[in-house]
Short mmCIF file of C-alpha atoms in Angstrom, two decimals:
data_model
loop_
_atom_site.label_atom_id
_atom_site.label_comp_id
_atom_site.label_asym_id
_atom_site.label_seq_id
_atom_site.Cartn_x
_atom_site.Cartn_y
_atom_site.Cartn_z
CA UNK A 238 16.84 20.21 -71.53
CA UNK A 239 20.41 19.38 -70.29
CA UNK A 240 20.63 23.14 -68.25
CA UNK A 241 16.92 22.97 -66.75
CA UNK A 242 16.91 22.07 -62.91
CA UNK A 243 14.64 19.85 -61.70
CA UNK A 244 10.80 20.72 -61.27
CA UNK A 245 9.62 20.41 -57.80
CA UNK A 246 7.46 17.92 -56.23
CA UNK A 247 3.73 18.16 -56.53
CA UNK A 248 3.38 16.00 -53.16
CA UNK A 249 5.33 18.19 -51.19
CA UNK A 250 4.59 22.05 -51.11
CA UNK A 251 7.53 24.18 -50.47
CA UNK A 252 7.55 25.50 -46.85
CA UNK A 253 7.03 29.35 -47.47
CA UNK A 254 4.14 28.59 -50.59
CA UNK A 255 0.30 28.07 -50.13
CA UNK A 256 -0.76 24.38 -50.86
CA UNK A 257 -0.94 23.34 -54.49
CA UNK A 258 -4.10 21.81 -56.44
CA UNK A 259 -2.84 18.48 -55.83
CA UNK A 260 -2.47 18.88 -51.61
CA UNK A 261 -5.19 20.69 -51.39
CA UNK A 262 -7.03 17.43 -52.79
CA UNK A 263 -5.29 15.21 -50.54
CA UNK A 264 -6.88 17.26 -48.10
CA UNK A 265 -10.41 17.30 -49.01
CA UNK A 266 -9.87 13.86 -49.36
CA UNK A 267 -8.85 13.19 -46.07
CA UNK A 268 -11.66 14.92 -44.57
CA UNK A 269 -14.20 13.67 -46.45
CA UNK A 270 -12.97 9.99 -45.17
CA UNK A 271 -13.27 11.43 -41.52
CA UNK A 272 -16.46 12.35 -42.10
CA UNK A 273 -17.65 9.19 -44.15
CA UNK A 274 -16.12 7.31 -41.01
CA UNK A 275 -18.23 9.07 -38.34
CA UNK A 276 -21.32 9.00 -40.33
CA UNK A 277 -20.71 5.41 -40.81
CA UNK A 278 -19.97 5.10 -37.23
CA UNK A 279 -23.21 6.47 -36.32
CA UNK A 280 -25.03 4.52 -38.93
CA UNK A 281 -23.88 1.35 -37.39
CA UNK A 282 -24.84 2.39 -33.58
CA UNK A 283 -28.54 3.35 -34.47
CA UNK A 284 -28.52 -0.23 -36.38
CA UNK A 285 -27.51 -1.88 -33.43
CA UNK A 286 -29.81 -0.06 -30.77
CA UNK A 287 -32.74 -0.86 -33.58
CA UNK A 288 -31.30 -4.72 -33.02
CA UNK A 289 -31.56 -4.86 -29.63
CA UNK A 290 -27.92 -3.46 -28.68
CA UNK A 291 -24.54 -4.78 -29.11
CA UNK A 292 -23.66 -8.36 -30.00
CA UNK A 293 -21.61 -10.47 -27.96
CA UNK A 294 -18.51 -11.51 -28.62
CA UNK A 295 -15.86 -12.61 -27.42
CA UNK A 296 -14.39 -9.27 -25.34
CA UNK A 297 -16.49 -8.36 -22.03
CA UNK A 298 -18.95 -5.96 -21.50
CA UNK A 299 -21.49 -4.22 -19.28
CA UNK A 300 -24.11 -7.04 -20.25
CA UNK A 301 -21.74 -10.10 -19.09
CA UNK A 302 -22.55 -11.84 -15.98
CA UNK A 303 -21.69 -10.57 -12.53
CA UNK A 304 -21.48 -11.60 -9.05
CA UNK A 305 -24.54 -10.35 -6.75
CA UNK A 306 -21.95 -8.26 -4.42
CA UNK A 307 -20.43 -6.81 -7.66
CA UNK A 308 -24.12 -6.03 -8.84
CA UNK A 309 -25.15 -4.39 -5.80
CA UNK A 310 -22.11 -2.57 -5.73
CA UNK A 311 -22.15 -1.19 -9.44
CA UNK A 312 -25.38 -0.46 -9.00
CA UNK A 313 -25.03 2.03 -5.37
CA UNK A 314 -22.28 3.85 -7.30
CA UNK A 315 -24.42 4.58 -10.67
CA UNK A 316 -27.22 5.56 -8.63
CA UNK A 317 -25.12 7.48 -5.78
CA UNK A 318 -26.76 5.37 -3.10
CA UNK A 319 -23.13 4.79 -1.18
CA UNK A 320 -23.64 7.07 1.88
CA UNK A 321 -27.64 5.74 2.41
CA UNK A 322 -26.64 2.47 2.28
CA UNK A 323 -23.47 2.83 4.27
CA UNK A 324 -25.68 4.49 7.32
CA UNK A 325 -27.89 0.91 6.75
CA UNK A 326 -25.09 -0.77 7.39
CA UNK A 327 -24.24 1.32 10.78
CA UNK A 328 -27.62 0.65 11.63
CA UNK A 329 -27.43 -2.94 11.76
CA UNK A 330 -23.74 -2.73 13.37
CA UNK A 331 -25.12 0.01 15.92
CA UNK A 332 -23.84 -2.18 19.28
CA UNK A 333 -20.82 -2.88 17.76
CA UNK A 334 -20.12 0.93 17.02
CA UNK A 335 -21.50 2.27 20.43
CA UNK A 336 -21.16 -0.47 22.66
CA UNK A 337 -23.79 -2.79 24.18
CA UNK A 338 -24.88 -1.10 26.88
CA UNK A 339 -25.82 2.52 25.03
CA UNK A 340 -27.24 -0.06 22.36
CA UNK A 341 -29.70 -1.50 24.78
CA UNK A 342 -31.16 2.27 25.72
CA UNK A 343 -30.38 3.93 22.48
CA UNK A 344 -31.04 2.95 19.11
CA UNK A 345 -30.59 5.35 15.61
CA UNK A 346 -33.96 6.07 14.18
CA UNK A 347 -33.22 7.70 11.01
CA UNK A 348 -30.54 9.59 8.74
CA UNK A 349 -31.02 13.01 6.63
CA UNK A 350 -28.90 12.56 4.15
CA UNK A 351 -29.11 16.42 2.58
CA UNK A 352 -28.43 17.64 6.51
CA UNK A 353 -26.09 14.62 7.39
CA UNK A 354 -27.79 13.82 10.37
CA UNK A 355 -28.10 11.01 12.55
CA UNK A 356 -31.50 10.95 14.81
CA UNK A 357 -31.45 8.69 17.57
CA UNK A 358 -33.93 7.75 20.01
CA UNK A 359 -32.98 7.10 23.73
CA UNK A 360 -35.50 5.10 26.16
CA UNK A 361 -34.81 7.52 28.89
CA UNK A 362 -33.95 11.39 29.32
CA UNK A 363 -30.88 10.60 31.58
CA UNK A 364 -30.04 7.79 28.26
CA UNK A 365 -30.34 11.00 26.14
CA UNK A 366 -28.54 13.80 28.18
CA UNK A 367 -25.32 10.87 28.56
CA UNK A 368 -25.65 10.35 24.24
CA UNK A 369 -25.30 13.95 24.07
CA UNK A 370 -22.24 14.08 25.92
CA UNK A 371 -20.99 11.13 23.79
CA UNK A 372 -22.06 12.76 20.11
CA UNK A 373 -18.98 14.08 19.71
CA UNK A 374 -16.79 10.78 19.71
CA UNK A 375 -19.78 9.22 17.98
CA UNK A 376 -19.59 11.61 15.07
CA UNK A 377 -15.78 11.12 15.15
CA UNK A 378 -16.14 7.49 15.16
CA UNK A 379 -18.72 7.21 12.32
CA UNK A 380 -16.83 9.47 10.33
CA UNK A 381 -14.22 7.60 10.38
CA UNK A 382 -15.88 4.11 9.58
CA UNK A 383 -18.36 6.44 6.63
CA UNK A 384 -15.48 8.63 5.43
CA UNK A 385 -15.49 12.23 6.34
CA UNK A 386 -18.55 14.43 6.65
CA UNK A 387 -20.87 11.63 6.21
CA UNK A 388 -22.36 12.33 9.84
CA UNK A 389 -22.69 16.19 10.63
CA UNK A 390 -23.99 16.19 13.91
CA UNK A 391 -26.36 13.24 16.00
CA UNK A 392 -29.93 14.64 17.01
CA UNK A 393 -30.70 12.96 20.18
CA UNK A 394 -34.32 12.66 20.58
CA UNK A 395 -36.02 11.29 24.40
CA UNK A 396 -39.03 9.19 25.29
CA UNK A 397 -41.87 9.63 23.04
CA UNK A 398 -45.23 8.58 24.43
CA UNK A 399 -48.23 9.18 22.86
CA UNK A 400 -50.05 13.02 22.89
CA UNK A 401 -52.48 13.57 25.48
CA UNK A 402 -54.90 15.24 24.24
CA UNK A 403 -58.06 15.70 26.85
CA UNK A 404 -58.54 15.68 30.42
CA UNK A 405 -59.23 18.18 33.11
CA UNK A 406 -55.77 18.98 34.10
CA UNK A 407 -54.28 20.33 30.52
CA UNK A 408 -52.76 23.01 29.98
CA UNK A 409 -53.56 25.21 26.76
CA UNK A 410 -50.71 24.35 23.97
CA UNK A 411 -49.33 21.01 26.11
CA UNK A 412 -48.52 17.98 24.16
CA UNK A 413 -48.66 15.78 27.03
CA UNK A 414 -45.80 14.71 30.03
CA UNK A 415 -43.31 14.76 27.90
CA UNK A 416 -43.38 18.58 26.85
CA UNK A 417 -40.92 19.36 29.13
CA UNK A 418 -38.31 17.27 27.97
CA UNK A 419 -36.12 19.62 25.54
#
């Protein structure tokens, strides 16, 4: 045995050869731990959701005390409330955003969040005909305070008063005095 040369390794497969008994075992070895691990894994989650969840411990998590503003705020994102409540908050800042004397004669009614629109009622048509000339800068401007393309266009809505519906002097198809206003 002085002339032999030396046998190769059985832990390392020579680069142009197909994987020997022995590798192919570390193999099947290794991915049968992988799989032991996930199953584990999974084991151990459906134990803890029987439980009652995770424990605590010492690192934070999503059960852990918050602040109410933190709270609130978590809770608009998950739930995609951000834009509804932002137009809440325009509502209640309304004379600050349009100034205080369109604030005393106009006031927002509601918001269509699918159209992104802004319906406002005026107390008088000439209120409404000068908010229509304004909608422009108003969209601008609440755009700009909401983020862009939270406010499409303002519907500006007149007067209401209430339907009349009888008397001698109505015409077929009327809704009252204010049908006229357009």
């Amino acid at each position: 045995m002085t002339n032999e040369e030396p046998a190769p390794k059985a832990a390392e497969p020579s680069k142009g050869a197909e994987p020997s008994g022995v590798d192919l075992a570390r193999v099947a070895l290794r991915a049968a731990k992988e799989q032991a691990r996930a199953r584990g894994d999974a084991a151990q989650q459906k134990k803890q959701a029987r439980r009652g969840g995770l424990r605590s411990g010492a690192r934070a998590d999503g059960r852990d005390p918050m602040a109410l503003g933190a709270a609130i705020n978590r809770l608009l994102t998950e739930r995609g409330w951000e834009t509804p409540a932002a137009m809440g908050g325009v509502m209640g800042r309304w004379p600050q955003i349009v100034g205080e004397d369109v604030a005393k004669h106009c006031e927002p009614e509601k918001y269509d969040e699918d159209e992104r629109v802004l319906v406002v009622r005026c107390d008088s048509t000439a209120w409404a005909t000068n908010l229509r000339l304004l909608a422009p800068t108003l969209v601008a401007r609440l755009n700009e305070d909401l983020g862009h393309g939270a406010v499409q266009m303002i519907k500006v809505n007149g007067p209401g008063g209430p339907a009349r519906r009888y008397g001698p002097l109505r015409a077929p198809g009327s809704t009252g005095p204010g049908d006229t206003y357009g």
